[in-house]
Short mmCIF file of C-alpha atoms and ligand atoms in Angstrom, two decimals:
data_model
loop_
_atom_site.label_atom_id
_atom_site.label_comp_id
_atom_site.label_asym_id
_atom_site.label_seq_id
_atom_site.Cartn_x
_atom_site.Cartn_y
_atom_site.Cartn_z
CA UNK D 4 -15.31 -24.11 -6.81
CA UNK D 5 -12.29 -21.25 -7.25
CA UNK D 6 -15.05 -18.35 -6.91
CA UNK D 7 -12.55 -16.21 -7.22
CA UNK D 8 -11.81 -16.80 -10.69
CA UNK D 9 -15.67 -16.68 -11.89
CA UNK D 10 -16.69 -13.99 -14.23
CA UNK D 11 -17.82 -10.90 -11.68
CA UNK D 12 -18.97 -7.58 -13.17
CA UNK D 13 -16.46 -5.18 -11.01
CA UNK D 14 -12.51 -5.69 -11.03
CA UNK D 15 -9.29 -4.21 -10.57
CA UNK D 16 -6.89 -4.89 -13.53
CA UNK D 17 -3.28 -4.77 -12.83
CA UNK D 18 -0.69 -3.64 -15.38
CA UNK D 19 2.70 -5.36 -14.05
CA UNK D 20 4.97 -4.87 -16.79
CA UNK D 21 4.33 -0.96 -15.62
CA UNK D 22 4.75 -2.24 -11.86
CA UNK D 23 8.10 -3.45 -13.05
CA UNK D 24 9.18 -0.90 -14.88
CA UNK D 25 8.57 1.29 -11.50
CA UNK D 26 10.70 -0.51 -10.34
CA UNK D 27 13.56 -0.66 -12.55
CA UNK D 28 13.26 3.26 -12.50
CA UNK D 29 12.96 3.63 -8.74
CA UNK D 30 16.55 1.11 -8.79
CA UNK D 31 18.16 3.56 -10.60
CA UNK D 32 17.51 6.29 -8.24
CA UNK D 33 18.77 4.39 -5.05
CA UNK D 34 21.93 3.04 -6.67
CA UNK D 35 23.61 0.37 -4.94
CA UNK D 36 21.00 0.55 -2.05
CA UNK D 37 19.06 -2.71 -1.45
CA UNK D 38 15.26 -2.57 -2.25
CA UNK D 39 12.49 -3.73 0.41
CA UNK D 40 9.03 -3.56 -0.87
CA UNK D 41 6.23 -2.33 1.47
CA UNK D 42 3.43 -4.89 0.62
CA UNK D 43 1.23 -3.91 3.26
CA UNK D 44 -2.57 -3.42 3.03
CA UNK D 45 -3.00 -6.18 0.79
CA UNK D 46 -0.23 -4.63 -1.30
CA UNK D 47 -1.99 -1.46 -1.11
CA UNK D 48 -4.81 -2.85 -2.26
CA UNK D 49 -3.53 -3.87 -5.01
CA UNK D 50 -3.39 -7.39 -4.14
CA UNK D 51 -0.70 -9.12 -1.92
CA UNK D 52 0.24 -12.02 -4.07
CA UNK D 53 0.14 -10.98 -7.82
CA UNK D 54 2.15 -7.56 -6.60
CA UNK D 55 4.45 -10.08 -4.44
CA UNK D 56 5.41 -12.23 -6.86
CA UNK D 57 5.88 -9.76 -9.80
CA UNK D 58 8.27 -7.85 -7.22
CA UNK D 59 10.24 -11.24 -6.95
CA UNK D 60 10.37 -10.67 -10.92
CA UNK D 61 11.62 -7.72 -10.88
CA UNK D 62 14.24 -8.48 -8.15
CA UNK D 63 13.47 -6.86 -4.89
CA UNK D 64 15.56 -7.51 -2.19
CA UNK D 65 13.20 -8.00 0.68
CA UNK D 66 8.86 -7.82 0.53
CA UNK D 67 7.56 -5.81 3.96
CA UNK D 68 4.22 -6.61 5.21
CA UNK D 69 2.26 -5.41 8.46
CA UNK D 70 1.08 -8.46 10.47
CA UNK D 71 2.25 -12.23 10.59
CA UNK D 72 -0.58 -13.47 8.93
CA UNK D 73 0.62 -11.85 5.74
CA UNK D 74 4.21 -13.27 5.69
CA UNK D 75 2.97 -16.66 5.96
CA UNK D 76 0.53 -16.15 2.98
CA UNK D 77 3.25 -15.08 0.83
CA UNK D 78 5.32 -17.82 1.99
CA UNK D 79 2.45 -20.02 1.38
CA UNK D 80 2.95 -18.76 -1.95
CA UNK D 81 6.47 -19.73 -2.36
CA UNK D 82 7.92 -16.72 -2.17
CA UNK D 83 10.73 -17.05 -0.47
CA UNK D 84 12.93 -13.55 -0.44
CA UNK D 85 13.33 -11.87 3.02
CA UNK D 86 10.29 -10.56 5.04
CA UNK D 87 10.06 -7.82 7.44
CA UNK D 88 7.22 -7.55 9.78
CA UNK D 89 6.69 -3.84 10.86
CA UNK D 90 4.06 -4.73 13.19
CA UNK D 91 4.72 -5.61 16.98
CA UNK D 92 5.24 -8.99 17.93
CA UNK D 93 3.62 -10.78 20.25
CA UNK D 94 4.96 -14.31 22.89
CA UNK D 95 2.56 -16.06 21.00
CA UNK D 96 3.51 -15.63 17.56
CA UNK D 97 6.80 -16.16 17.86
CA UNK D 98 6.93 -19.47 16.93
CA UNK D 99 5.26 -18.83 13.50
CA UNK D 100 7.92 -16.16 13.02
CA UNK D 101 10.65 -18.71 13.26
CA UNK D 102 9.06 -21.76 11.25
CA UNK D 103 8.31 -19.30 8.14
CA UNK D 104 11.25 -17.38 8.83
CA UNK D 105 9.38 -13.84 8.84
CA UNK D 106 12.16 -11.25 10.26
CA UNK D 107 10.84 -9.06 13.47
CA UNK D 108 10.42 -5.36 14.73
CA UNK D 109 11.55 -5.36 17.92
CA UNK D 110 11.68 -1.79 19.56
CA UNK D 111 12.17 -2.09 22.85
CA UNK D 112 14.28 -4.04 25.62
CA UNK D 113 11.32 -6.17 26.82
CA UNK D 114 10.30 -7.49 23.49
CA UNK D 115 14.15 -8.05 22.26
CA UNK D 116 14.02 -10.37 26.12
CA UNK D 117 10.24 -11.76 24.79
CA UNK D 118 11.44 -12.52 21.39
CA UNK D 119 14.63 -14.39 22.88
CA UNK D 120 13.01 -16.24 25.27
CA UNK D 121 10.70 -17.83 22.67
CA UNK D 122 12.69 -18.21 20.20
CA UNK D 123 14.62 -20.27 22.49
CA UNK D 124 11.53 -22.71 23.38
CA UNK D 125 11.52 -23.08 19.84
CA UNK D 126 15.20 -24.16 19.91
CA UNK D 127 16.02 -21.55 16.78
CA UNK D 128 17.37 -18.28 16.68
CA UNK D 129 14.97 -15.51 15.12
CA UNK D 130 16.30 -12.56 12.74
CA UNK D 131 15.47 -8.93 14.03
CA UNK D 132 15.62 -5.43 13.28
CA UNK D 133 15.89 -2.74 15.65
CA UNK D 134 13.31 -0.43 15.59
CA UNK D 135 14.59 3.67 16.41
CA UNK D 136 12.35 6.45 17.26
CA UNK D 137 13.91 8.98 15.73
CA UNK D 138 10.60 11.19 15.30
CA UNK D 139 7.50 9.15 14.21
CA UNK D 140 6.18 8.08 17.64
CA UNK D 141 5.54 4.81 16.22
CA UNK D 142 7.42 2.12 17.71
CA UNK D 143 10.85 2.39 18.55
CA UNK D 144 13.09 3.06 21.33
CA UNK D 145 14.32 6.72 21.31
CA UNK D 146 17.81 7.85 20.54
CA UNK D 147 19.40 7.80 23.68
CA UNK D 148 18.70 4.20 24.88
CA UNK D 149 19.41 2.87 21.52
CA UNK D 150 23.10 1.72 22.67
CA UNK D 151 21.17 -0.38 25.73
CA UNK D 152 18.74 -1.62 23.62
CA UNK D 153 21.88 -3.09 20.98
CA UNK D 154 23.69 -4.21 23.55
CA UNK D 155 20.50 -6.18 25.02
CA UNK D 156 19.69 -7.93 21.79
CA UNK D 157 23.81 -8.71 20.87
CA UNK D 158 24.12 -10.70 24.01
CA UNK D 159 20.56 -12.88 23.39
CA UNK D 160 21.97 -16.49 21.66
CA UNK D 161 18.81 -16.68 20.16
CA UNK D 162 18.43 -12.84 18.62
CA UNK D 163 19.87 -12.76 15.06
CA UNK D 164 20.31 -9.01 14.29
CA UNK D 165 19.81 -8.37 10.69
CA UNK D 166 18.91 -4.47 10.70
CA UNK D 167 18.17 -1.07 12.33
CA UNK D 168 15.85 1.03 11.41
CA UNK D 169 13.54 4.24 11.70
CA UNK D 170 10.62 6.15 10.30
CA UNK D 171 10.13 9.23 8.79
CA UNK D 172 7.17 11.17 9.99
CA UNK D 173 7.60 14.18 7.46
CA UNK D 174 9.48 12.93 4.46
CA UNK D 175 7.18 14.00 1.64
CA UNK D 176 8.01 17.32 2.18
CA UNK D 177 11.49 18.46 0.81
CA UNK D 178 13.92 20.50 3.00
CA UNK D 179 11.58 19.69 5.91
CA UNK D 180 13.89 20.34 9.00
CA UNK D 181 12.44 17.04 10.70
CA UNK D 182 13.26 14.88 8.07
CA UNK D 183 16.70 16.48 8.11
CA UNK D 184 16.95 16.18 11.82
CA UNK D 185 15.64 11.89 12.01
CA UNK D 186 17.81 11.66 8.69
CA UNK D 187 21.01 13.02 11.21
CA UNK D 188 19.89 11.33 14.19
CA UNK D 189 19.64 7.68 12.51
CA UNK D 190 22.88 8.36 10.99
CA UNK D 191 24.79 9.23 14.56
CA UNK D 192 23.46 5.93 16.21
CA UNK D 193 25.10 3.81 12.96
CA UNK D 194 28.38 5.91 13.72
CA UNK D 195 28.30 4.97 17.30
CA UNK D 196 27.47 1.45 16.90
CA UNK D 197 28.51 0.26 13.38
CA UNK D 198 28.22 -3.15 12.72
CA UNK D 199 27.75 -5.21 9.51
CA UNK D 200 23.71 -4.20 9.97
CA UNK D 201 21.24 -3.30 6.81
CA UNK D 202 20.63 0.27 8.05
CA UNK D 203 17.15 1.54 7.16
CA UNK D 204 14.85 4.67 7.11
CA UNK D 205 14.07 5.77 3.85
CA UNK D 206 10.05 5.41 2.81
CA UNK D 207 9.21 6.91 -1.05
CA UNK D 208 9.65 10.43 0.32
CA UNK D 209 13.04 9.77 1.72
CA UNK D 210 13.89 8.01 -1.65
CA UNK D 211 11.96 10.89 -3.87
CA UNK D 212 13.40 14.04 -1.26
CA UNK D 213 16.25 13.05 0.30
CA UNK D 214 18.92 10.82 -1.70
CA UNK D 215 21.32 10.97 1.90
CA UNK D 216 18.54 9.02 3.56
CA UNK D 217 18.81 5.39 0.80
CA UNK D 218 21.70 3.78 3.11
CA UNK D 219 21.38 0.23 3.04
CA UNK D 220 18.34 -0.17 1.89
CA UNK D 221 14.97 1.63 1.48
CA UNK D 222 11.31 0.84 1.84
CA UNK D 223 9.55 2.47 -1.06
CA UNK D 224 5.86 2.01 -0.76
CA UNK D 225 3.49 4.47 -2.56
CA UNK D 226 6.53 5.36 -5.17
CA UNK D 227 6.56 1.66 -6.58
CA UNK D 228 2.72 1.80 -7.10
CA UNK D 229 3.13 4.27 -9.49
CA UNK D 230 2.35 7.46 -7.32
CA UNK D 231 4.01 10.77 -5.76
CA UNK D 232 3.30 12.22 -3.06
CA UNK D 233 2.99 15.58 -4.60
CA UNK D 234 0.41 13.64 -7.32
CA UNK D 235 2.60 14.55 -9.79
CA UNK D 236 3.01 12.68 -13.20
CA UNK D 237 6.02 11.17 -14.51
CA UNK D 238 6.71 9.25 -17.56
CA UNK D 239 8.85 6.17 -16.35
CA UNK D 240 7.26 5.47 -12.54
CA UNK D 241 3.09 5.68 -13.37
CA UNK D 242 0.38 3.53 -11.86
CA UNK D 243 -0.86 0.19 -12.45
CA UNK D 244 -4.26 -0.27 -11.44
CA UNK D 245 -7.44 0.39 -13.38
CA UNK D 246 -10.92 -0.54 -10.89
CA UNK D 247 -13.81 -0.75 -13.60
CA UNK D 248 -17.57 -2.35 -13.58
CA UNK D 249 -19.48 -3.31 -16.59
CA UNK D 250 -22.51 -1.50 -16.62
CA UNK D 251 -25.49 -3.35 -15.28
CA UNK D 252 -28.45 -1.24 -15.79
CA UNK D 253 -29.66 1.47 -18.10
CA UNK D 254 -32.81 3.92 -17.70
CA UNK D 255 -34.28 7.12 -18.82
CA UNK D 256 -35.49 9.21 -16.00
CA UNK D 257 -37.77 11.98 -16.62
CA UNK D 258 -36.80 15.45 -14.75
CA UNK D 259 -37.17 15.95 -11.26
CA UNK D 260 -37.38 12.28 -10.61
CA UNK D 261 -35.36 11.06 -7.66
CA UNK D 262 -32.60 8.45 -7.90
CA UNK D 263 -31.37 6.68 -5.30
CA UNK D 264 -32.00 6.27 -1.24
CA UNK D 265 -33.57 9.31 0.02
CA UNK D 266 -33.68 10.74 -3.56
CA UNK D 267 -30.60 12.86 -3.08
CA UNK D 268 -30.08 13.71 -6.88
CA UNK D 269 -32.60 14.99 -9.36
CA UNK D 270 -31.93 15.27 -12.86
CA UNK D 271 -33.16 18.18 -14.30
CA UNK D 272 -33.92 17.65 -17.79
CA UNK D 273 -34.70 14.18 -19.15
CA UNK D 274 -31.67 12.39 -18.69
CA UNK D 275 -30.08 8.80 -19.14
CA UNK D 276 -28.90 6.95 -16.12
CA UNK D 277 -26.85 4.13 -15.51
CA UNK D 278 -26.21 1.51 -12.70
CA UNK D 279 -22.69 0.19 -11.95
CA UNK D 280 -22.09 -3.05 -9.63
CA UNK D 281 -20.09 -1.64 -7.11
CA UNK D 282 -20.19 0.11 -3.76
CA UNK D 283 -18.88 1.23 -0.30
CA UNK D 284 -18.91 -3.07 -0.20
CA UNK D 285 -16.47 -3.01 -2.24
CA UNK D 286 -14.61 -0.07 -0.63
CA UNK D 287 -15.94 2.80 -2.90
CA UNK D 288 -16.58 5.54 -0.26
CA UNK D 289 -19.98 6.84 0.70
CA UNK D 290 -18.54 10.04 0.98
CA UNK D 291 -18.40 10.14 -3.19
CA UNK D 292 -22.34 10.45 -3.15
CA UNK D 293 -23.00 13.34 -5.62
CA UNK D 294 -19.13 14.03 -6.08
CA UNK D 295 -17.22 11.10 -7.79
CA UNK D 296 -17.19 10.39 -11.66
CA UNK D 297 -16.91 7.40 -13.63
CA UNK D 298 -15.35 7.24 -17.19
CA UNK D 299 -17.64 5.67 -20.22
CA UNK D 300 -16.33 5.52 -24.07
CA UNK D 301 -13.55 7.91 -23.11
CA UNK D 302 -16.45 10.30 -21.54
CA UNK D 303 -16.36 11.78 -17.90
CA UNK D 304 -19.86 11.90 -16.07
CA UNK D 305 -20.80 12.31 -12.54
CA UNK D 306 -22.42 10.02 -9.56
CA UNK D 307 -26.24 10.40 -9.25
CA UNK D 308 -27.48 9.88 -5.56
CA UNK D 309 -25.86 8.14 -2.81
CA UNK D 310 -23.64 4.70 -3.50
CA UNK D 311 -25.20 1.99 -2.16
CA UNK D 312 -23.30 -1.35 -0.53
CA UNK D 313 -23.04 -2.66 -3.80
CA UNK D 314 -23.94 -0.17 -6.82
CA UNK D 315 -24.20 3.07 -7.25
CA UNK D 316 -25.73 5.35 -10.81
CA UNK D 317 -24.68 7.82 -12.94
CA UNK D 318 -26.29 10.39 -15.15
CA UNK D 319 -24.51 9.75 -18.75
CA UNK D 320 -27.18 13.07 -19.65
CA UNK D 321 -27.58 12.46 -23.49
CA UNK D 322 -24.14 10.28 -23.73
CA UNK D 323 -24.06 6.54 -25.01
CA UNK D 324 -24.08 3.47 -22.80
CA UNK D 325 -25.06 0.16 -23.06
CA UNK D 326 -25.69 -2.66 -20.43
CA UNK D 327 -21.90 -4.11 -20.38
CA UNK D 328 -19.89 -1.39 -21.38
CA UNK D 329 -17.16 -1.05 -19.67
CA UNK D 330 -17.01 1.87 -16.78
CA UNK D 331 -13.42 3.11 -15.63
CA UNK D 332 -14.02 3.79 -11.74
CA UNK D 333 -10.14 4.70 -11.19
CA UNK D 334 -7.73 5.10 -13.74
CA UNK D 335 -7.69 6.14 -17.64
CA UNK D 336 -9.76 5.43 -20.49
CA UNK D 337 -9.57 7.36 -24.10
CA UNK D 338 -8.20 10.96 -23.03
CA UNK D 339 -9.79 11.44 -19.68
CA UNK D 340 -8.47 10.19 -16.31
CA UNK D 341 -9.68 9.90 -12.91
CA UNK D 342 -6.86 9.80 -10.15
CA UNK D 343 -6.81 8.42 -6.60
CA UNK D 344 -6.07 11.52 -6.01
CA UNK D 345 -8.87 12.94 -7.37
CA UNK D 346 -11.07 10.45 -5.26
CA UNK D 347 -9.27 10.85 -2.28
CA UNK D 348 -9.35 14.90 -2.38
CA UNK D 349 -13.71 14.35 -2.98
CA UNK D 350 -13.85 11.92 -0.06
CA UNK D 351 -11.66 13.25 1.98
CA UNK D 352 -8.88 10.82 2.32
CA UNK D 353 -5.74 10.20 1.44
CA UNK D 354 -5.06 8.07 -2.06
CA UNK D 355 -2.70 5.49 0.43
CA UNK D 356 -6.45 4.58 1.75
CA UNK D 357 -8.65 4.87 -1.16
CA UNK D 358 -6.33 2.18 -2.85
CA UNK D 359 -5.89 0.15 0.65
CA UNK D 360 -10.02 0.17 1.21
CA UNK D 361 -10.38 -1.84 -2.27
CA UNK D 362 -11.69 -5.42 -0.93
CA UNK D 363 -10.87 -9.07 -1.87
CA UNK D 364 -14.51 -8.97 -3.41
CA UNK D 365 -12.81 -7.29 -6.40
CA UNK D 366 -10.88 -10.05 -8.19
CA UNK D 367 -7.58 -8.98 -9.48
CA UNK D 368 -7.04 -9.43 -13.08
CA UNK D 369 -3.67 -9.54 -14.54
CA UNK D 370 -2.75 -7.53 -18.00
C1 PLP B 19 4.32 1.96 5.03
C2 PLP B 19 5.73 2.00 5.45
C3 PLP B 19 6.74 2.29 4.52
C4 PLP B 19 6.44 2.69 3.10
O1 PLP B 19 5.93 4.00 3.03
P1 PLP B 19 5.62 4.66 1.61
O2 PLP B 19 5.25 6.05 1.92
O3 PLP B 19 4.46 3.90 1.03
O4 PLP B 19 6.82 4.52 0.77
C5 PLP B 19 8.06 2.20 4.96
N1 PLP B 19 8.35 1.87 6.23
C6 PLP B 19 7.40 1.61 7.16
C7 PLP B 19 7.80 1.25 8.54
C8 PLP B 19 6.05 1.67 6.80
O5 PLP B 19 5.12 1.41 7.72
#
């Protein structure tokens, strides 16, 4: 049995002719730059396949993913563009590296030696990119040892250098004399060493902020999923992903009844309250108790009580509802909207985690 394609009463609906037209708009602003996709976080969150193969569509250069395991799933797939692995490596993994040909961080001297030596067990050579601290803290080796480093993984037979890269720390803010300094940094080691490398630092704020940072290539993340930093709207690059429930429960409460565990919300007057399927299971923060809203028929109406693992209520007051409408949890329906940002600024998080916490429970639906 596929569960994942039985009927379930929460989802998250994917709009990928708007995913593709984010990307068509975000190719325009890097120009002849090549385009690496951040896929990450289970595409964040939006779901790593769908996302990756809609992004072969649309005719991104490379995907970028976190950990191993994630390469091979998309190769699994079929996808077979370029991957970059941000994450370290490790001896053992190597040899998956190499048999799904998954390209490798390496940011130091001792893994460039680790990754040779394993690649050469394996009797194939593995494709790297160097990895540059030029202010994140990350990974990376810093600045000044960036020459030894080079020179290290040029003279390993089994070391394929495809790229060099770097991080920016700071990038979503414009004129931010950090970004300005890695941006001059990164581009002093490529004068010194040259080479016919893909040179890389540029994340959505580099490509949004600072146009001298695109280079070779850039790794827009956030920007492709429809989303700016500054939460901004814009009417080419706009999100894709609606989360809703159908409603699964509906109840009149008289005043001063409690709802919920530990009765932390009291209606006041007689009031109507419904129950949606979905919880901090699901990756709906706790931390919305009494704070989030959900959207019904195109009206706005607030959490009642704490969310449970896997449901949570709201008071609809004297609005309309019926068992199986259709609840907007994130995203738009009628006139009203409700943002990640909106959810993340209430839970206090950042919308790069409220979309990343979204579980596989949620089946992706694609519109
Ligand atoms: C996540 C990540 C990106 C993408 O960042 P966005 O802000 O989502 O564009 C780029 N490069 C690296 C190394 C990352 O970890």
């Amino acid at each position: 049995m596929d569960i994942e394609t039985l009927p379930h009463p929460a989802w998250i609906e994917l709009n990928l002719d708007q995913f593709r037209k984010n990307i068509q708009a975000i190719r325009k602003r890097i120009g002849s730059s090549l385009f690496c996709l951040p896929v990450k976080g289970n595409a964040y969150g939006h779901g790593l396949i769908p996302v990756a193969k809609a992004a072969v569509d649309a005719k991104v250069d490379l995907l970028a993913v976190s950990y191993m395991q994630d390469g091979i799933l998309l190769r699994e797939a079929g996808i077979n563009i370029p991957i970059l692995v941000f994450g370290a490596v490790y001896e053992e993994q190597v040899p998956y590296y190499i048999q799904y040909d998954l390209e490798v961080s390496v940011g130091s001297k001792f893994k460039a030696e680790m990754v040779d030596r394993a690649s050469e067990k394996v009797g194939k050579r593995c494709k790297v990119h160097l990895e540059v601290d030029t202010g994140m803290k990350r990974f990376g080796v810093r600045p000044e040892n960036v020459s030894d480093l080079y020179e290290c993984a040029k003279s390993k037979k089994y070391l394929e250098i495809k790229g060099v890269y770097s991080h920016f720390a700071t990038s979503e803010i414009p004129d931010d004399p950090n970004t300005m300094k890695q941006i001059k940094t990164f581009k002093e080691i490529r004068k010194k060493i040259g080479g016919d490398y893909l040179w890389h630092i540029a994340n959505s704020g580099g490509v949004l902020n600072y146009p001298d940072s695109h280079m070779d290539m850039v790794r827009c993340g956030f920007l492709s999923y429809g989303y700016f930093p500054d939460g901004r709207s814009d009417p080419e690059i706009k999100p894709f992903l609606t989360l809703k429930a159908k409603v699964a429960y509906f109840k009149v409460v008289f005043p001063n009844e409690g709802i919920g565990y530990g009765h932390k919300y009291k209606p006041k007057d007689m009031s109507r309250v419904v129950t949606i399927p979905l919880g901090y299971g699901d990756g709906y923060k706790r931390a919305l108790s009494n704070q989030g809203s959900i959207l019904i028929r195109g009206k706005r109406y607030p959490i009642a009580g704490v969310i449970c693992m896997d449901q949570f209520m709201a008071d609809i007051g004297k609005g309309e509802a019926y068992v199986g409408d259709e609840a907007v949890i994130i995203g738009k329906q009628g006139e009203e909207e409700i943002s990640v940002f909106e959810i993340a600024r209430l839970s206090g998080s950042i919308p790069y985690e409220v979309l990343t916490i979204l579980n596989s429970r949620l089946p992706r639906k694609i519109c």
